Structures are given as structure tokens and as C-alpha cells.
Tab-separated table of C-alpha atoms in Angstrom:
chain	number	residue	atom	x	y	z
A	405	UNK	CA	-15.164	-70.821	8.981
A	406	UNK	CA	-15.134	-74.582	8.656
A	407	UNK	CA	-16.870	-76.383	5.752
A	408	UNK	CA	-16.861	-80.619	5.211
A	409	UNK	CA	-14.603	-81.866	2.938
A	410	UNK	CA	-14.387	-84.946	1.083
A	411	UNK	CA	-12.563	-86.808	-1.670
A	412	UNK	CA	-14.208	-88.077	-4.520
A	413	UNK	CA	-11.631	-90.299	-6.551
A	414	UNK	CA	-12.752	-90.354	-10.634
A	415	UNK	CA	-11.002	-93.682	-10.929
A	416	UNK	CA	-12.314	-97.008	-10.410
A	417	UNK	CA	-10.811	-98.020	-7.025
A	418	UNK	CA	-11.419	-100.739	-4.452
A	419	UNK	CA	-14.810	-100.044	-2.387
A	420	UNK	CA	-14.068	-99.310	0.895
A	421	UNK	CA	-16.307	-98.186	4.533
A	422	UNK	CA	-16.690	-94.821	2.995
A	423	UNK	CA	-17.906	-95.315	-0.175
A	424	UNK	CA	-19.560	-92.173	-2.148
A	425	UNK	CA	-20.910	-91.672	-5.793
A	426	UNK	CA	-18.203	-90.319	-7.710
A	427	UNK	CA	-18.110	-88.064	-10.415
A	428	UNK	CA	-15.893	-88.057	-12.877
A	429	UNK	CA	-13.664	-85.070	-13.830
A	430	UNK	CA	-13.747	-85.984	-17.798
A	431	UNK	CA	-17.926	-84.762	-17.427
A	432	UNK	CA	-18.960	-88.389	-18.691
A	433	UNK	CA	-21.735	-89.459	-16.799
A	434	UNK	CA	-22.084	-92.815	-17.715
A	435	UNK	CA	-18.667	-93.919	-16.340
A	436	UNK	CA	-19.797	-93.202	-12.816
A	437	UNK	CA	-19.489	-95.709	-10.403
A	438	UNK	CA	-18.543	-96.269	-6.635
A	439	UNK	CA	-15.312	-94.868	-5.329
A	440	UNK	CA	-13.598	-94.084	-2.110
A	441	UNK	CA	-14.043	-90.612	-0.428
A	442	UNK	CA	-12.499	-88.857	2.539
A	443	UNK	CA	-14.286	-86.277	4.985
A	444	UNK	CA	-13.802	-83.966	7.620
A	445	UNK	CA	-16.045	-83.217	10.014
A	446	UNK	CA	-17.330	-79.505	10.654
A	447	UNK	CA	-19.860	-76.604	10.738
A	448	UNK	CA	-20.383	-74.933	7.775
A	449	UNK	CA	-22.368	-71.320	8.039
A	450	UNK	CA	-26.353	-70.809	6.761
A	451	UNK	CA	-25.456	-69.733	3.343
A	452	UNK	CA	-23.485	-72.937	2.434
A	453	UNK	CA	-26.340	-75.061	2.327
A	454	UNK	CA	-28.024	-73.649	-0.725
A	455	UNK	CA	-28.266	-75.458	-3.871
A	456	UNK	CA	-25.012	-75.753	-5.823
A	457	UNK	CA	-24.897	-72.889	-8.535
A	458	UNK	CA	-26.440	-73.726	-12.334
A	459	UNK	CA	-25.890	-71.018	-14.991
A	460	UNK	CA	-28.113	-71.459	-18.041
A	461	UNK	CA	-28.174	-69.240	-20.941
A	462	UNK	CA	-31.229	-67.719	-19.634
A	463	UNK	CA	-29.448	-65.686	-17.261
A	464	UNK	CA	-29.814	-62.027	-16.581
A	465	UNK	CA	-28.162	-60.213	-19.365
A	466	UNK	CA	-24.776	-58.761	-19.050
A	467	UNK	CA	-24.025	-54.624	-17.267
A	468	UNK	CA	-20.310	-54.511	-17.805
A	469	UNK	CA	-18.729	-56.107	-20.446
A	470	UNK	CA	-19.830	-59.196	-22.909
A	471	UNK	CA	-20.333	-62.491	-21.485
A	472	UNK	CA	-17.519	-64.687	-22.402
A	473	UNK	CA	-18.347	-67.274	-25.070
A	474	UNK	CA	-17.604	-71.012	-24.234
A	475	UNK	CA	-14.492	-72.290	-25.007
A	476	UNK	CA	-12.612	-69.062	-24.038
A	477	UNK	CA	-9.473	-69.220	-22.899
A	478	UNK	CA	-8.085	-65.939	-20.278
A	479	UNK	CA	-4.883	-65.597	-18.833
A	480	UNK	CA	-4.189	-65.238	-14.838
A	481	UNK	CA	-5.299	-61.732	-14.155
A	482	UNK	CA	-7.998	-61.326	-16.574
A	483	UNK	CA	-11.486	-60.824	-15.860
A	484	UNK	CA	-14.401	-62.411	-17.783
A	485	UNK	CA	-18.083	-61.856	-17.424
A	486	UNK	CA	-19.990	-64.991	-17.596
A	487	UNK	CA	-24.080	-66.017	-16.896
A	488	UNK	CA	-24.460	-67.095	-13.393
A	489	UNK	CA	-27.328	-69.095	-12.142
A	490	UNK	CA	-27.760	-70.303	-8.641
A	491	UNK	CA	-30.465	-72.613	-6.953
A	492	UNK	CA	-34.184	-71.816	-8.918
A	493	UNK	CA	-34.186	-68.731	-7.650
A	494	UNK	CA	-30.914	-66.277	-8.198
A	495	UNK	CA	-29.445	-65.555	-11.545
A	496	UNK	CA	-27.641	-63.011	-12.733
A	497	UNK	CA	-24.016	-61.345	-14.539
A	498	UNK	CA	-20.990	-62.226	-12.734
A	499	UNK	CA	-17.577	-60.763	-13.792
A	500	UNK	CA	-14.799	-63.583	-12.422
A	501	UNK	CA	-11.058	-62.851	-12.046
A	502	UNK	CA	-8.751	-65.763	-11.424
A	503	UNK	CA	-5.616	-63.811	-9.306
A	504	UNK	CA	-3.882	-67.268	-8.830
A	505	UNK	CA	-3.450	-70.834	-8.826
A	506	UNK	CA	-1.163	-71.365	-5.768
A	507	UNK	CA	0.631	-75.104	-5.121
A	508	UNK	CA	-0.102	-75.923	-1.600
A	509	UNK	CA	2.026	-78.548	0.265
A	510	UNK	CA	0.811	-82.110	0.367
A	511	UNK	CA	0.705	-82.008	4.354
A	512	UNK	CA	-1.644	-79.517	3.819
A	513	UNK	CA	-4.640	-82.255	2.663
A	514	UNK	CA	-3.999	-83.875	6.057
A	515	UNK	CA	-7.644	-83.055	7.400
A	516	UNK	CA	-8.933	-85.568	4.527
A	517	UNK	CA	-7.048	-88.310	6.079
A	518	UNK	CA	-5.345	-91.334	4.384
A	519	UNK	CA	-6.691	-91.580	1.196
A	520	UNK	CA	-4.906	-88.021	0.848
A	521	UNK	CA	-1.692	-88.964	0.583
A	522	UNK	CA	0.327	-88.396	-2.259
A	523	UNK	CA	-1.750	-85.664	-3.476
A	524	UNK	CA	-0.700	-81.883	-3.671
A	525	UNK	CA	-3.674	-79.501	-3.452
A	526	UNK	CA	-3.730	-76.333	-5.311
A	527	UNK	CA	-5.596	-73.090	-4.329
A	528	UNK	CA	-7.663	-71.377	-6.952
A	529	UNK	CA	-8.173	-67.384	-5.928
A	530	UNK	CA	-10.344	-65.541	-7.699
A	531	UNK	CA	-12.408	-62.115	-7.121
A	532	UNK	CA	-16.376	-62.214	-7.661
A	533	UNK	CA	-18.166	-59.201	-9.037
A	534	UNK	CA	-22.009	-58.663	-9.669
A	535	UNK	CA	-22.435	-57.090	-12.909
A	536	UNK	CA	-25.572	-57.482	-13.383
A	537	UNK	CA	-27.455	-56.021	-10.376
A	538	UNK	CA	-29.532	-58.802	-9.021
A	539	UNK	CA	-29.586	-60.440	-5.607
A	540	UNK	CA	-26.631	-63.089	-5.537
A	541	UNK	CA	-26.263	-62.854	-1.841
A	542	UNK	CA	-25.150	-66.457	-0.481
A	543	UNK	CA	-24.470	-67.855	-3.938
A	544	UNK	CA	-21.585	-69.855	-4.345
A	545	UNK	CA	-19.387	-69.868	-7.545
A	546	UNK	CA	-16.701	-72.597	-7.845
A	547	UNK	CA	-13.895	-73.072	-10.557
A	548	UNK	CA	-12.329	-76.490	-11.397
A	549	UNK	CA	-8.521	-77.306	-11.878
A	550	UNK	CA	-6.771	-78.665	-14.480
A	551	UNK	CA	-3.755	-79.994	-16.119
A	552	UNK	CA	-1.445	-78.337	-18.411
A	553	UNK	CA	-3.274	-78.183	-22.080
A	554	UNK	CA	-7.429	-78.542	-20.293
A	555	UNK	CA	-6.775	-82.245	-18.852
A	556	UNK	CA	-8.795	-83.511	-15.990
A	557	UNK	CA	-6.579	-83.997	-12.447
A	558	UNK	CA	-8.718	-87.489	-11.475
A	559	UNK	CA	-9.577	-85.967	-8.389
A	560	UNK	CA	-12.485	-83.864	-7.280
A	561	UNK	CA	-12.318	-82.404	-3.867
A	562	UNK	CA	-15.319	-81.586	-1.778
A	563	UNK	CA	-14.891	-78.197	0.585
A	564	UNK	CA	-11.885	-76.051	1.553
A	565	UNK	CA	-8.844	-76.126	3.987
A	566	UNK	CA	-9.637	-72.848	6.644
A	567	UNK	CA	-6.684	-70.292	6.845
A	568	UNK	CA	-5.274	-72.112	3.215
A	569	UNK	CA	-8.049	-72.320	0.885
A	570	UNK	CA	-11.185	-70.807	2.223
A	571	UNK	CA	-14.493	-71.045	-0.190
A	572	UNK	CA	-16.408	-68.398	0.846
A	573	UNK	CA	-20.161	-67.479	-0.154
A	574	UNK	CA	-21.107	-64.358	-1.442
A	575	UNK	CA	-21.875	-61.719	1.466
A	576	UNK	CA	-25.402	-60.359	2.202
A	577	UNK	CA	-25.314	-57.766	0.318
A	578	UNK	CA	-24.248	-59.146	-2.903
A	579	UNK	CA	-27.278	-57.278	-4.290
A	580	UNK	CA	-25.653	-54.441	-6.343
A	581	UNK	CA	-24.035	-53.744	-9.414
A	582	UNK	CA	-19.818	-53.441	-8.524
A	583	UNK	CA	-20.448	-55.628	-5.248
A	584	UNK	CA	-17.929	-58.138	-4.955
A	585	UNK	CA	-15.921	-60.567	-2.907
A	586	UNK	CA	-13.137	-63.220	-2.894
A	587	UNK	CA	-13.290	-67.106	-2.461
A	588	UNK	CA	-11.099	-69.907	-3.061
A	589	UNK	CA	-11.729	-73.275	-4.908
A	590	UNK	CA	-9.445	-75.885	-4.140
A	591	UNK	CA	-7.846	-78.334	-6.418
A	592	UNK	CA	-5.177	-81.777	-6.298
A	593	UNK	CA	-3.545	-84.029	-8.791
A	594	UNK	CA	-1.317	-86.923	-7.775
A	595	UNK	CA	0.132	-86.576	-11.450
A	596	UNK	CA	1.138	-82.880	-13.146
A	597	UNK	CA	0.704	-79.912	-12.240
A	598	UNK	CA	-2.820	-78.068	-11.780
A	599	UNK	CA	-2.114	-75.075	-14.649
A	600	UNK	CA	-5.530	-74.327	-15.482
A	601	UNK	CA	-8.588	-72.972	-13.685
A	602	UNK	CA	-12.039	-73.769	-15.632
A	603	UNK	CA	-15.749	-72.393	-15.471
A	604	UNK	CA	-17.776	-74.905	-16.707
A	605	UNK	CA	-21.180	-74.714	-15.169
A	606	UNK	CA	-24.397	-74.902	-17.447
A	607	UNK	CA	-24.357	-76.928	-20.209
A	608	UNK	CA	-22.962	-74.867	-22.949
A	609	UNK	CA	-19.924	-73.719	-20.875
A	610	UNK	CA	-19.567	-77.943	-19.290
A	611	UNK	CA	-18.941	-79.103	-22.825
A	612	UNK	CA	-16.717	-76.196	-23.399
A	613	UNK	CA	-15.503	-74.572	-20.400
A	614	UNK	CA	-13.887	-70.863	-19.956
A	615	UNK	CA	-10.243	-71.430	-18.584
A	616	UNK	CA	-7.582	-69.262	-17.120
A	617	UNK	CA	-4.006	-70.245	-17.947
A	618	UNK	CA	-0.810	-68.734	-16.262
């Protein structure tokens, strides 16, 4: 499937025709400000549209394993259980295993145009497991990457590159306990290398995110 995708750029740059809110990758609200973003345009299937997922400590409590505490650092391979809220609705236990962070070619950002250039993307794969039982069907979980040692890239990208980096939605039937699924979150830098992957949704786990290092 095709999703939109967009560049948000988290520094300062000249405003251009397609300006955008940006948000900067260092979490500090109050140096957001108008920057340049890139899009594609596409379909993108029912589930996609939902409300951007929210965990809060409130969530369901955890079927297979403890929840990983914030500021806990994985490697590649290893699975962590973590609180998983989505919309106002769905919340629940997810267990999420990062498999790899794959470097991508830079022609591979092509289909968000110019202001793409001289950025490598990097694919973040990961398997999605419902530990907790509850109806997660059409949530959508996303990671963040980072530099070497937690640093933020200066970029945050918008969607997914089909047949590279697809971000999928959990299926239907993402109801039971052991159903699960893969996705994708995609990643660039301009600078270093992208050597982390980081959970850092709800507010405990923004100011001190789970990461996955190689």
C-alpha cells in the first residue's frame, strides 16, 4: 500500500511554498517554528487514519513479561513489553522486537523530492505482539531513529517508502493474546549514522525513551 509522506526539517530553515509546523526531534516544544516539508501524494488504507498512538501509564497491565521501565536500553533482537495506548479508545500490552535498522540508499528518498537530497533513510523493522489481550486492531506503533549514543537525526519523516520501508497497521484481528505482525518505521540523517531505534511515546517513556542499540 501507499501512505503520504513528508519531511519535516527540526532546523530553522528558509520558509518556502510548502511550509509545515515542524517538530523538533530534541522533544522541546517551545523551539518549534516553521520549516520546509516534502510530500508525496497517495492513498493510504481505512486503518491509517486513526489517531496517532498515546501510551499512558494507565494502560492495560502486562500478560507476558514486565513492562520495560523508561530509560531502558535493549539490544537488536530483544523483545520488550511496553504500555501501548492508541486514539481514546484502544490500550493495551504490546511486546516490541526491533529485528533491524537497515541503511537504505539515498536514491531511495526520491519520492520526497528535492528537499531529500543528501539524506540517507534508514529502515526500522520490528515485530508487534499483543500481550495483553485487548483489541489493538488498526493501531499503529512507530519507533524513532537515532544517532550513535541517543542523539536526535534533525529530521523527522512523515510515512513510508512501499516495497522498502512499509509501515503497516495492525491487522483486524489484532484482538488476542500472541497476535502479532510486522511494520517498518523509517528514519534519515544527513549527518551519522542512525544506530539507535527509540520508543518514546507517553510522557514518562518521551523524557526517557526505551532504545534498541546494535
Amino acid at each position: 500500500m501507499k501512505h503520504k509522506v513528508r519531511i519535516v526539517s527540526a532546523v530553522a530553515l528558509t520558509t518556502l511554498t510548502l511550509g509545515l509546523t515542524a517538530c523538533n526531534d530534541g522533544e522541546d516544544s517551545a523551539s518549534r517554528q516553521d520549516s520546509p516539508s516534502a510530500s508525496a501524494p497517495a492513498s493510504s488504507d481505512p486503518g491509517s487514519k486513526s489517531p496517532s498512538a498515546d501510551p499512558s501509564d494507565d494502560a492495560a497491565a502486562p500478560a507476558g513479561g514486565d513492562v520495560a521501565a523508561p530509560g531502558t536500553k535493549f539490544k537488536i533482537g530483544d523483545r520488550a513489553v511496553l504500555p501501548f495506548k492508541y486514539g481514546t479508545e484502544k490500550k493495551g500490552t504490546v511486546a516490541v522486537t526491533v529485528t533491524a535498522i537497515e541503511k537504505g540508499a539515498e536514491a531511495d528518498m526520491a519520492p520526497f523530492g528535492e528537499k531529500a537530497k543528501g539524506m540517507t533513510p534508514y529502515y526500522i523493522r520490528m515485530k508487534v505482539e499483543n500481550v495483553g489481550g485487548t483489541d489493538l486492531s488498526y493501531a499503529s506503533l512507530r519507533l524513532r531513529g537515532k544517532l550513535e549514543g541517543g542523539g536526535p537525526t534533525g529530521v523527522i519523516l512523515v510515512g513510508d517508502l512501499p516495497g522498502k520501508c512499509d509501515s503497516e497497521t495492525a491487522p483486524r484481528d489484532f484482538t488476542t493474546k500472541g497476535a502479532s505482525y510486522e511494520t517498518c518505521s523509517l528514519s534519515a540523517t544527513k549527518t551519522d549514522p542512525i544506530a539507535v531505534a527509540s520508543f518514546e511515546e507517553g510522557d514518562a517513556y518521551s523524557d526517557s525513551p526505551v532504545l534498541w542499540t546494535s
